[in-house]
Coordinates of C-alpha atoms and ligand atoms in Angstrom, one line a residue:
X21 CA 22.3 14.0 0.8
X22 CA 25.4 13.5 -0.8
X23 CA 26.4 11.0 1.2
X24 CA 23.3 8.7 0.6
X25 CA 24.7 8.0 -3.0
X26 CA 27.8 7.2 -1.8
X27 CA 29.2 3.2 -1.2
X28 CA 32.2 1.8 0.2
X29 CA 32.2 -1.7 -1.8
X30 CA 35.4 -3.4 -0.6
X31 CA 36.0 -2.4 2.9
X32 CA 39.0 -0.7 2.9
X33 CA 40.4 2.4 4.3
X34 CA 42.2 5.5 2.4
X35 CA 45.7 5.5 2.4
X36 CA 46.8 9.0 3.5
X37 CA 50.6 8.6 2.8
X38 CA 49.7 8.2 -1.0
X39 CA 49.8 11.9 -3.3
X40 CA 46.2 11.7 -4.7
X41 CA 42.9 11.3 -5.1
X42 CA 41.7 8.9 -8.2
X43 CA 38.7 9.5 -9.8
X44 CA 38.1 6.7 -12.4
X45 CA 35.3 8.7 -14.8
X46 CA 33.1 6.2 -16.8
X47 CA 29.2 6.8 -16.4
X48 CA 29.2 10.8 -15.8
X49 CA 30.5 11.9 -18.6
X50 CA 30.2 16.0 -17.2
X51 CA 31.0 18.1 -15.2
X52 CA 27.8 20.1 -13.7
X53 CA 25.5 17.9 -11.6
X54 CA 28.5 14.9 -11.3
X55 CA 28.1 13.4 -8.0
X56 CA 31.3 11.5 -8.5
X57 CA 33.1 14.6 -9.2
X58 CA 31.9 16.3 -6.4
X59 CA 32.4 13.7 -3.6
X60 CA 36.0 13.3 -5.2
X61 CA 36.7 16.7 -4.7
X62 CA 35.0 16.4 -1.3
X63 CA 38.2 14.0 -0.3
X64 CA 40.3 15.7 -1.9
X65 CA 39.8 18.9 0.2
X66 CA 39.5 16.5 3.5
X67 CA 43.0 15.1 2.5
X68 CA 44.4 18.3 1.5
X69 CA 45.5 16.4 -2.2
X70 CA 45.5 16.8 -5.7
X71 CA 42.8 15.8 -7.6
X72 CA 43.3 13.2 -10.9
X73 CA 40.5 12.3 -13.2
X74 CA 41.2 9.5 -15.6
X75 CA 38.8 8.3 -18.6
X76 CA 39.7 4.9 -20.4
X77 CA 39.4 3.9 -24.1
X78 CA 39.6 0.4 -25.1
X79 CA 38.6 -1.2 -28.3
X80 CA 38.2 -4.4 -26.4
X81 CA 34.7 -3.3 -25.4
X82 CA 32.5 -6.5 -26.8
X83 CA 30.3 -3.5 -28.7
X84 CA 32.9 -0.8 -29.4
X85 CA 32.2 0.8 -32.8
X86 CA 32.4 4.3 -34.1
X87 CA 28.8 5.2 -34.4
X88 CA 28.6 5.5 -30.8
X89 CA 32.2 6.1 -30.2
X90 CA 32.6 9.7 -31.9
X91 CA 29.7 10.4 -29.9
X92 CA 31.3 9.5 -26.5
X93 CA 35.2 10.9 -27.5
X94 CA 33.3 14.5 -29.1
X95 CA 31.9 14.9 -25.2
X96 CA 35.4 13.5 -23.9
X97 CA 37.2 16.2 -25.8
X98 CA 35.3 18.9 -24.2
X99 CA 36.1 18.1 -20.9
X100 CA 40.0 18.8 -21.0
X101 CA 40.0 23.1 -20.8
X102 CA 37.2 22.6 -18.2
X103 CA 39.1 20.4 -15.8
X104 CA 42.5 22.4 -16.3
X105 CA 40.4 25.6 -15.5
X106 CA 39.0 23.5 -12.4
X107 CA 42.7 22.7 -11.3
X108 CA 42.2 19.2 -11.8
X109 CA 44.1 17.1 -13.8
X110 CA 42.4 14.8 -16.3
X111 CA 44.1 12.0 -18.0
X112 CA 42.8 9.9 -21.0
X113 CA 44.2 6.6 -20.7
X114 CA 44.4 4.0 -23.5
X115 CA 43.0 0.9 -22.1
X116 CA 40.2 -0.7 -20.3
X117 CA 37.9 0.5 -17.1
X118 CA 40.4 -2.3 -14.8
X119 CA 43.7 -1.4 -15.9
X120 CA 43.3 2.4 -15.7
X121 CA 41.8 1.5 -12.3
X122 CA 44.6 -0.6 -11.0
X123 CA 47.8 1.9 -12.8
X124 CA 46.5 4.6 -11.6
X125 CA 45.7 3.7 -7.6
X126 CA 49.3 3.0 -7.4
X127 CA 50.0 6.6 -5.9
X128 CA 46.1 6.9 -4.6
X129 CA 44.4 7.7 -1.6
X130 CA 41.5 6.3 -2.5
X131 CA 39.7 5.4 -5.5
X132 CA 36.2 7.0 -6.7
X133 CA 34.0 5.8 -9.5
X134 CA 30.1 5.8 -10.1
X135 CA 27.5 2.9 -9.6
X136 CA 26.6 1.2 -12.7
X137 CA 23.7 -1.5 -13.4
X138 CA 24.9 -3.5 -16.2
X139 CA 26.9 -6.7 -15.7
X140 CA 29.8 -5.9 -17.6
X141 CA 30.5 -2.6 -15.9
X142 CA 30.1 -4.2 -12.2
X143 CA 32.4 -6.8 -12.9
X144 CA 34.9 -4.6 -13.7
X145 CA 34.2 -2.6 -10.4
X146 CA 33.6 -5.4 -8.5
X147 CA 37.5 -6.9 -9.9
X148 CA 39.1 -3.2 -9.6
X149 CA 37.4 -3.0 -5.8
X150 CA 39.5 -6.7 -5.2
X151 CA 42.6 -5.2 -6.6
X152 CA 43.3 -2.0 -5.3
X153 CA 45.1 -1.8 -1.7
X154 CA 42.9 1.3 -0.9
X155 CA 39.1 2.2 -0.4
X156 CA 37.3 1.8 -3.8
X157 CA 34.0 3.9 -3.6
X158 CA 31.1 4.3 -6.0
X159 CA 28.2 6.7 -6.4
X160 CA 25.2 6.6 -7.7
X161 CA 25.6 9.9 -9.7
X162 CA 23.0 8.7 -12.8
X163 CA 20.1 8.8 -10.8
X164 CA 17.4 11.2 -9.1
X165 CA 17.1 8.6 -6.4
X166 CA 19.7 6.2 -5.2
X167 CA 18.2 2.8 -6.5
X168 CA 19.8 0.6 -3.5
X169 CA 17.5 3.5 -1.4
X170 CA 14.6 3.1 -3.6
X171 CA 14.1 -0.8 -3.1
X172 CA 16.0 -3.7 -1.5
X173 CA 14.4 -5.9 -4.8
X174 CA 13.4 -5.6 -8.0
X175 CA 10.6 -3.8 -8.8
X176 CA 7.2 -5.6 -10.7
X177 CA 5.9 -2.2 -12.0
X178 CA 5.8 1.5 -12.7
X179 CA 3.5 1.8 -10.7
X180 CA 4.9 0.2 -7.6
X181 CA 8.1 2.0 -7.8
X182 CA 6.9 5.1 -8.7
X183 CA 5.5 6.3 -5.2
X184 CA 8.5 5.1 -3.6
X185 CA 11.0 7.1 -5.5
X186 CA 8.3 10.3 -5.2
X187 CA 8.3 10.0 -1.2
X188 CA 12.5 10.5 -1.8
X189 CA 12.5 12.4 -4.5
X190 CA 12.9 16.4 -3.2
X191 CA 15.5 15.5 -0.5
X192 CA 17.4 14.7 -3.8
X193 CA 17.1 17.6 -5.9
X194 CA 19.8 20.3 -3.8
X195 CA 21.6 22.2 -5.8
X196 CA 25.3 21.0 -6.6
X197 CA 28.2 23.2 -6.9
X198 CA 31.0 21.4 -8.2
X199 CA 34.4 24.1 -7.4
X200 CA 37.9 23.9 -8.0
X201 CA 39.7 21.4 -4.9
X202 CA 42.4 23.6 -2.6
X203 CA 45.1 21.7 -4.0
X204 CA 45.4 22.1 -7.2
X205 CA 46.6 19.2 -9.7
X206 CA 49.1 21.2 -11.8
X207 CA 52.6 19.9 -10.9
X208 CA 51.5 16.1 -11.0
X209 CA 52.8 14.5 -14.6
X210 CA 51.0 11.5 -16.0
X211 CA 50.7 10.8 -20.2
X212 CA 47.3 11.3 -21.5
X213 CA 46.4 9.8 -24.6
X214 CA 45.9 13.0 -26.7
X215 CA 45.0 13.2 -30.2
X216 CA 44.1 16.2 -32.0
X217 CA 40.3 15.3 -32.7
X218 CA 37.6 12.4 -32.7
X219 CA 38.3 11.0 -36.3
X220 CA 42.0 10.8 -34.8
X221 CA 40.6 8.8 -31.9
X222 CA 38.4 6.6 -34.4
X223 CA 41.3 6.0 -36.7
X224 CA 43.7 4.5 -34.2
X225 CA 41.0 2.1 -32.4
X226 CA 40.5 -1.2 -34.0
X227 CA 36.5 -0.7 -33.7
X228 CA 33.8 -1.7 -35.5
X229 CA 34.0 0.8 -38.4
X230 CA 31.0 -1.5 -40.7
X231 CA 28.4 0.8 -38.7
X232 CA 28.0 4.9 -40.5
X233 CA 28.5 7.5 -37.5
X234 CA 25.2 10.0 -37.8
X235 CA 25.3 13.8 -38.5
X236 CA 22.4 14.1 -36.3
X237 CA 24.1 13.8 -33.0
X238 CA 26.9 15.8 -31.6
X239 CA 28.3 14.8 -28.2
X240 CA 28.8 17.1 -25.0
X241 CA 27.2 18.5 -22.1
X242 CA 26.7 22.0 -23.9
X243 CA 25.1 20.3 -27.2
X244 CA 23.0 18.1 -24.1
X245 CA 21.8 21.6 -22.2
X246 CA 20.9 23.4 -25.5
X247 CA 18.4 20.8 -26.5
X248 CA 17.1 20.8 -23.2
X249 CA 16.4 24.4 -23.7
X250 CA 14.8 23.4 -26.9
X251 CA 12.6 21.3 -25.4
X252 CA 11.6 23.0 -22.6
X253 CA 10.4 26.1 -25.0
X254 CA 9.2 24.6 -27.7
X255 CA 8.5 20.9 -27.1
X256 CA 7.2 20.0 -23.3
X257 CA 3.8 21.8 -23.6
X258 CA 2.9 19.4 -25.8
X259 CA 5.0 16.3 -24.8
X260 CA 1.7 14.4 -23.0
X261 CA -0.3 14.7 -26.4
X262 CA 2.2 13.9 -29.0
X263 CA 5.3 12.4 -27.0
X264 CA 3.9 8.6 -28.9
X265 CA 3.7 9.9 -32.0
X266 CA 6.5 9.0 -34.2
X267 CA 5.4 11.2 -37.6
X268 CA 6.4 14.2 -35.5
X269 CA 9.6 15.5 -33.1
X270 CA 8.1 15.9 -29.6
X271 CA 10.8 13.6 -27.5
X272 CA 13.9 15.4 -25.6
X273 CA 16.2 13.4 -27.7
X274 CA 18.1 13.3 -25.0
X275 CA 18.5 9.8 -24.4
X276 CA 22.2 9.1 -26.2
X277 CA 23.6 12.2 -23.8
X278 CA 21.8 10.7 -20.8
X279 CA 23.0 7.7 -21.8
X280 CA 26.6 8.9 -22.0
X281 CA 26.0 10.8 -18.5
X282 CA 26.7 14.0 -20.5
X283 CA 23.8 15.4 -18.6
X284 CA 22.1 14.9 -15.2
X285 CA 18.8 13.5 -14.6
X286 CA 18.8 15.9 -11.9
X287 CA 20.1 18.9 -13.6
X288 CA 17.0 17.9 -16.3
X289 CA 14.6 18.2 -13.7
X290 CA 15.9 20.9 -11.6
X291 CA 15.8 23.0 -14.7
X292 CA 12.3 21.9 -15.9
X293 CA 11.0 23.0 -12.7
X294 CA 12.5 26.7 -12.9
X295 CA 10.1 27.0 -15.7
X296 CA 7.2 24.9 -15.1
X297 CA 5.1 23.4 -12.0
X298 CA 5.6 20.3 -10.8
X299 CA 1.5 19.1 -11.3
X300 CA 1.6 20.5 -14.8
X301 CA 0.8 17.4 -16.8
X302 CA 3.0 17.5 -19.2
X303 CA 6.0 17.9 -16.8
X304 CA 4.4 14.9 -14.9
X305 CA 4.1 13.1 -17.7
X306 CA 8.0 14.0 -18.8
X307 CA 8.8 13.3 -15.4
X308 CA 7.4 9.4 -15.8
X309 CA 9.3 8.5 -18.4
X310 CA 12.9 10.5 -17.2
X311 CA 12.3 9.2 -13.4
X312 CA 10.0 6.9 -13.3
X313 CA 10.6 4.5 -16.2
X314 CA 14.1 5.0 -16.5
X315 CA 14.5 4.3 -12.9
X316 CA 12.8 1.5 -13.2
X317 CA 15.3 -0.1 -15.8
X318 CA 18.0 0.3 -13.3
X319 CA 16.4 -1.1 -10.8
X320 CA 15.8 -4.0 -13.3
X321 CA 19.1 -4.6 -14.1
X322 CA 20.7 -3.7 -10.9
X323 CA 18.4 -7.2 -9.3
X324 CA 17.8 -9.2 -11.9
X325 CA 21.5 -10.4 -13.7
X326 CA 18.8 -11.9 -16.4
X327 CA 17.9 -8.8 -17.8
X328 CA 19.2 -9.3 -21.0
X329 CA 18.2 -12.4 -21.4
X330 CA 15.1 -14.1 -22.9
X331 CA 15.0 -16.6 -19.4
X332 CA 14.5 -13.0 -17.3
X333 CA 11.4 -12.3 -18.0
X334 CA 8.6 -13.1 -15.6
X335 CA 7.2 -16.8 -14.9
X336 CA 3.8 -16.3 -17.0
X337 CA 5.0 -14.4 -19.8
X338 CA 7.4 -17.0 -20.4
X339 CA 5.0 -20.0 -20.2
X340 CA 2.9 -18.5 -22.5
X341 CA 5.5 -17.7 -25.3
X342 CA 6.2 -20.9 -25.3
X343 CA 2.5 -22.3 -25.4
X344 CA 2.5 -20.2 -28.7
X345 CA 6.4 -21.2 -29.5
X346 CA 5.0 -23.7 -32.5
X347 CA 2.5 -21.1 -34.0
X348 CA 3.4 -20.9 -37.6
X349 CA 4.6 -17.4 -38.6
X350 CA 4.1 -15.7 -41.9
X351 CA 7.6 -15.5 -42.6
X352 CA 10.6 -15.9 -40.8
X353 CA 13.8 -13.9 -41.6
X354 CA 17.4 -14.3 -41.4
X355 CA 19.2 -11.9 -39.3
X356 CA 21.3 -10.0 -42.5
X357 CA 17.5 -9.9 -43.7
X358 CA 16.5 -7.7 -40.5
X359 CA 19.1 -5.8 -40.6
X360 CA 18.8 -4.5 -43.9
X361 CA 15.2 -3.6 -43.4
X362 CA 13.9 -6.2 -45.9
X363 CA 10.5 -7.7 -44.7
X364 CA 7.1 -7.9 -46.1
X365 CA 6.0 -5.1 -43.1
X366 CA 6.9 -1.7 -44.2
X367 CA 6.6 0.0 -40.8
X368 CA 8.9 -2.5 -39.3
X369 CA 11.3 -1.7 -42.3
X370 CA 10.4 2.1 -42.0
X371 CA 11.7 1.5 -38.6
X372 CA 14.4 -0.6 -38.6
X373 CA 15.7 2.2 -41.5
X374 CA 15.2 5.0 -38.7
X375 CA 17.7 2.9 -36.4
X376 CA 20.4 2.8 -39.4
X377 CA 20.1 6.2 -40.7
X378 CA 19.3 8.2 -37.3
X379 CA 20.9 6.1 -34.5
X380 CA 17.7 6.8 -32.7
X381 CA 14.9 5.1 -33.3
X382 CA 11.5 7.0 -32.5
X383 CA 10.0 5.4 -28.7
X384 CA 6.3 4.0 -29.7
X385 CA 8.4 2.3 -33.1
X386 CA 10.8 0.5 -31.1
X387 CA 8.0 -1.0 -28.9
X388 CA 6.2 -1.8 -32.4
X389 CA 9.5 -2.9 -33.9
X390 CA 10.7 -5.5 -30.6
X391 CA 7.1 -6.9 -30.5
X392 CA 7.0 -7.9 -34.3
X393 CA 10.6 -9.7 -33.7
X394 CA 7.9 -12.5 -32.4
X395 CA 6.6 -12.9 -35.7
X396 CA 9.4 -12.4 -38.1
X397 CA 12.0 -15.1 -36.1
X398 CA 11.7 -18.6 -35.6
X399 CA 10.9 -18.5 -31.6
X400 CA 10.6 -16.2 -28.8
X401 CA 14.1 -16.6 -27.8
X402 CA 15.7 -15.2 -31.4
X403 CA 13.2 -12.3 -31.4
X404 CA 15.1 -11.1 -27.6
X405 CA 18.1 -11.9 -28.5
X406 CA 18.2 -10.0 -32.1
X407 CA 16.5 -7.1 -30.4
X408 CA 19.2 -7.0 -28.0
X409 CA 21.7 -7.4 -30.6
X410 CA 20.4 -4.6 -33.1
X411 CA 19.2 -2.1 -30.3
X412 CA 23.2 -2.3 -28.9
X413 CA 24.6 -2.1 -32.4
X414 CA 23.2 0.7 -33.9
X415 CA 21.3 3.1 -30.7
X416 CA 23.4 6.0 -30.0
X417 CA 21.5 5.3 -26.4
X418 CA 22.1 1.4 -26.8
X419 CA 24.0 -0.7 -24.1
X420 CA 22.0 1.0 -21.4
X421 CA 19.6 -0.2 -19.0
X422 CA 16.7 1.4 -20.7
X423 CA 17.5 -0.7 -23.9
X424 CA 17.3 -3.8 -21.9
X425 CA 14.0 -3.0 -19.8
X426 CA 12.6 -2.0 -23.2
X427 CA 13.0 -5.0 -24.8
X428 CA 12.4 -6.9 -21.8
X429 CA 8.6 -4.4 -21.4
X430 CA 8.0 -6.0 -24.8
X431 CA 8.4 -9.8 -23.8
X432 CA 6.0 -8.8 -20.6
X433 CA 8.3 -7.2 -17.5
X434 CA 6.7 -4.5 -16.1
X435 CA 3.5 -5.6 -17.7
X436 CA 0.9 -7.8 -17.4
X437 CA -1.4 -10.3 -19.3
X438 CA -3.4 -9.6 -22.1
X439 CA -6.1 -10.6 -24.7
X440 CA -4.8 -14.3 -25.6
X441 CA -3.6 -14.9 -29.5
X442 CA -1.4 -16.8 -32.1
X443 CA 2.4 -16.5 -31.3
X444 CA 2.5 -13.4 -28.7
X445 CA -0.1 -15.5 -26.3
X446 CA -0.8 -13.3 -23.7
X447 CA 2.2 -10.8 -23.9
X448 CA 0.8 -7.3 -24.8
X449 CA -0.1 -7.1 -29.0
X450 CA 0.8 -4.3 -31.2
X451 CA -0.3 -4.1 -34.4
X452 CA -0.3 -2.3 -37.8
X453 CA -3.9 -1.1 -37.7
X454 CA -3.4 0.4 -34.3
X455 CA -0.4 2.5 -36.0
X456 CA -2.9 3.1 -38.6
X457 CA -5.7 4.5 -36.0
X458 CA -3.3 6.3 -34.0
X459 CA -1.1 8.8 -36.0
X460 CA -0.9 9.7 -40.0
X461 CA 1.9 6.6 -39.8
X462 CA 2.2 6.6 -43.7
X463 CA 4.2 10.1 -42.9
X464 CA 6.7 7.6 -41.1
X465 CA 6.7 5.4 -44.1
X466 CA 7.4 8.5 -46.6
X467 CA 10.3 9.9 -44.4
X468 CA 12.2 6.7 -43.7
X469 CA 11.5 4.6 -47.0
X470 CA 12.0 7.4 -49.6
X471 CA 14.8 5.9 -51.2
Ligands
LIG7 C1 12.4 -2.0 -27.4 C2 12.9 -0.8 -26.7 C3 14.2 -0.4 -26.7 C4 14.7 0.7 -26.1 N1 16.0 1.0 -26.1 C5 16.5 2.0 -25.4 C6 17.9 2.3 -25.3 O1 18.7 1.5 -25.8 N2 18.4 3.4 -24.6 C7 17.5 4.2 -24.0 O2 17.9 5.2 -23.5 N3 16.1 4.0 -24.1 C8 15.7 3.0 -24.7 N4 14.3 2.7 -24.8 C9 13.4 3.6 -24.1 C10 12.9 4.8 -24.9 O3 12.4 4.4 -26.1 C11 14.0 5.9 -25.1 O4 14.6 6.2 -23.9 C12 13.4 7.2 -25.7 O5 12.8 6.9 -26.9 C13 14.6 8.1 -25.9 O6 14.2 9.3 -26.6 P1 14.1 10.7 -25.9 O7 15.3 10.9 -25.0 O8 13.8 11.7 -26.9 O9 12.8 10.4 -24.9 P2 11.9 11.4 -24.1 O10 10.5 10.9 -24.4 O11 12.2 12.8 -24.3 O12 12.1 10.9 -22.6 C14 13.1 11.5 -21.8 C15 14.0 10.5 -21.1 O13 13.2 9.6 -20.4 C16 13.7 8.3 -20.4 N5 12.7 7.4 -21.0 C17 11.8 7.6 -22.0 N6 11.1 6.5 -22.3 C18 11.6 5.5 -21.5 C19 11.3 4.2 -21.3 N7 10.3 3.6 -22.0 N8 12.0 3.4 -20.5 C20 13.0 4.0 -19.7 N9 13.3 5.3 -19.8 C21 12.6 6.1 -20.7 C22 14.9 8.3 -21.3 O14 16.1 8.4 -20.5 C23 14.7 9.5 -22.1 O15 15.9 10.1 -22.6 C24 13.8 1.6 -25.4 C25 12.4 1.3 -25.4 C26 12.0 0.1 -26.1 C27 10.5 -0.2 -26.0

């Protein structure tokens, strides 16, 4: 099935005079389970070349800053020994996604690199593609199912996308052996941008440095499998029961390494179902969220270029944010005001103070903490836009589709209309008595606004 994920996106052909095959790594982050990897290899062998894998570091990302940075260069780091072991030569070049791209497909038969959904990222594919003289393919390597296979549009609902990625789904899960190409990379000599650890990475970019890097998160795929170990023993029985509550730890926390494409989505599913049934509920119910939901974000983003954006929500949610635009608020806030955790709603500050200290804020919380937005900014439009801001500045797992189909979910994608009332009209309400009902929230409160 390998060669369902795989797309030729400017129409040219492989140049076979050329000395090697150019793997541009950005979204899979890993070894194991990297479709990208593996069909680069796959050409490799056919062309009876050398293999070169290059990773780029800018600081002229528009969100580059070392919270999320250390995270992405610790995983980096870990790659080297395995790729030299592999025969494969990997290069860290300082600069962006385009120019690695276009100095490195000088000498290339062809040029690999994975799909991605965010605007930013296909740009840059879409320019490199232009640029280079030979084919430029991508894969979808971050998914269980291809989303150009899953749908030709975007998607109104889990539960419309759902059955379509399950009638796919087990065609998708083979097993993936990723081995060392015949020719091996050794004699090829390129400059890799090689410092001795992360902090020395951090030090010489010109990043955002105002935002604290978090003890709570170490990057890499071995750091990724262990917690899914974790969570498979000790977690997933109970995932369907207490995966909402935020007062306890029942979540994979494995969003900022899925997010990084330090792990598979399909090596996280192929393992959970060496242990478990697939009709156990609380694997179905992990399974919605990993496949379904987070599917459905890039299937969001990959059709709807509005998706960070207040105007892409749907028609009705939008004509009734603005029936309620005027609605007076308690109190409105000023952005240094949010971000310092300083309203008159302590679980919104309790939350907010998970994002700064943690980098991961719990998943019901964020839903309560995008929803208030509405009520603590002047207008609908602020409250998306500051969501969007704060979830990208300070998530370990910001910047990724999930993020923007979250905050999106809140302003009424994927949803429908509710109960009509002051300010959120008819987009779905969350409140501070339903936290109240629902868990022992003031243990939320105790843990996040201590000090
Ligand atoms: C306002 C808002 C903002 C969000 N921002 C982000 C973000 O920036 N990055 C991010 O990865 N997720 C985001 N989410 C989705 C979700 O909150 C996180 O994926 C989840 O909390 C991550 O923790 P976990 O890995 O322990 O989750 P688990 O419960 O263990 O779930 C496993 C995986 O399933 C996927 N998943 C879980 N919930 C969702 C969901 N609602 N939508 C899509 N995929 C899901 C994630 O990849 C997650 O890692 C956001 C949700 C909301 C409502």
């Amino acid at each position: 099935m390998l060669e369902k994920r795989v797309f030729n996106i400017n129409g040219k052909f492989p140049n076979k005079s050329k000395k090697y095959i150019l793997y541009c790594m950005e979204s899979s982050q890993r070894i194991d389970y990297n479709y990208a990897l593996l069909y680069s290899i796959e050409l490799a062998d056919k062309y009876i070349k050398p293999l070169v894998v290059i990773f780029n570091i800018t600081d002229r990302y528009k969100h580059s800053n070392q919270r999320y940075y250390r995270f992405m260069i610790e995983g980096i780091l870990k790659l080297r020994g395995l790729f030299k072991d592999l025969g494969i030569k990997f290069v860290i070049n300082r600069g962006t996604f385009l120019e690695g791209c276009l100095k490195f497909s000088k000498d290339a038969v062809t040029v690999v690199t994975e799909t991605n959904y965010l605007k930013t990222q296909k740009r840059w594919r879409e320019e490199a593609a232009k640029l280079v003289d030979v084919s430029f393919f991508e894969v979808e390597s971050e998914v269980v199912v291809p989303v150009r296979l899953v749908s030709n549009k975007q998607e109104p609902y889990a539960m419309t996308i759902r059955p379509k990625i399950f009638s796919l789904l087990e065609s998708f899960l083979e097993d993936v052996e990723i081995r060392q190409p015949r020719v091996k990379a050794d004699s090829l000599d390129f400059e890799s941008w090689e410092l001795d650890s992360p902090d020395d990475y951090l030090n010489s970019l010109n990043i955002d440095k105002s935002v604290p890097t978090v003890d709570g998160f170490n990057g890499g795929t071995y750091e990724a499998e262990r917690r899914l170990i974790e969570f498979i023993e000790k977690k997933l029985h109970r995932y369907k029961e207490l995966r909402s509550d935020p007062t306890v730890d029942y979540q994979s926390n494995l969003s900022p390494y899925l997010h990084f494409g330090q792990i598979s989505p399909v090596e996280i599913v192929k393992t959970i179902l060496n242990n478990y049934p697939l009709e156990d509920e609380n694997v179905k119910s992990f399974f919605n969220e990993l496949i379904v939901w987070r599917e459905l974000a890039r299937n969001f983003c990959f059709y709807n270029p509005l998706y960070n954006q207040y105007e892409g929500i749907p028609y009705w949610a939008k004509q009734t944010l603005e029936d309620h635009k005027k609605d007076p608020r308690e109190r409105i806030y000023s952005l240094e005001e949010l971000e310092s955790g300083k309203t008159h709603d302590p679980y919104w500050n309790a939350a907010q103070r998970e994002l700064l200290k943690s980098g991961k804020m719990h998943n019901y919380m964020r839903m309560y903490w995008a929803k208030k937005l509405l009520e603590l900014t002047p207008d609908p439009k602020t409250a998306f836009d500051i969501a969007c801001y704060m979830n990208d500045k300070y998530e370990i797992d910001g910047r990724d589709p999930n993020g923007y189909a979250g905050i999106s979910w809140c302003f009424g994608t994927h949803d429908r209309p509710w109960k009509e009332r002051k300010i959120f009209g008819k987009i779905r309400y969350m409140s501070e008595s339903g936290l109240k009902k629902k868990f022992n929230i003031n243990l939320y409160l105790l843990k996040w606004l201590k000090d």
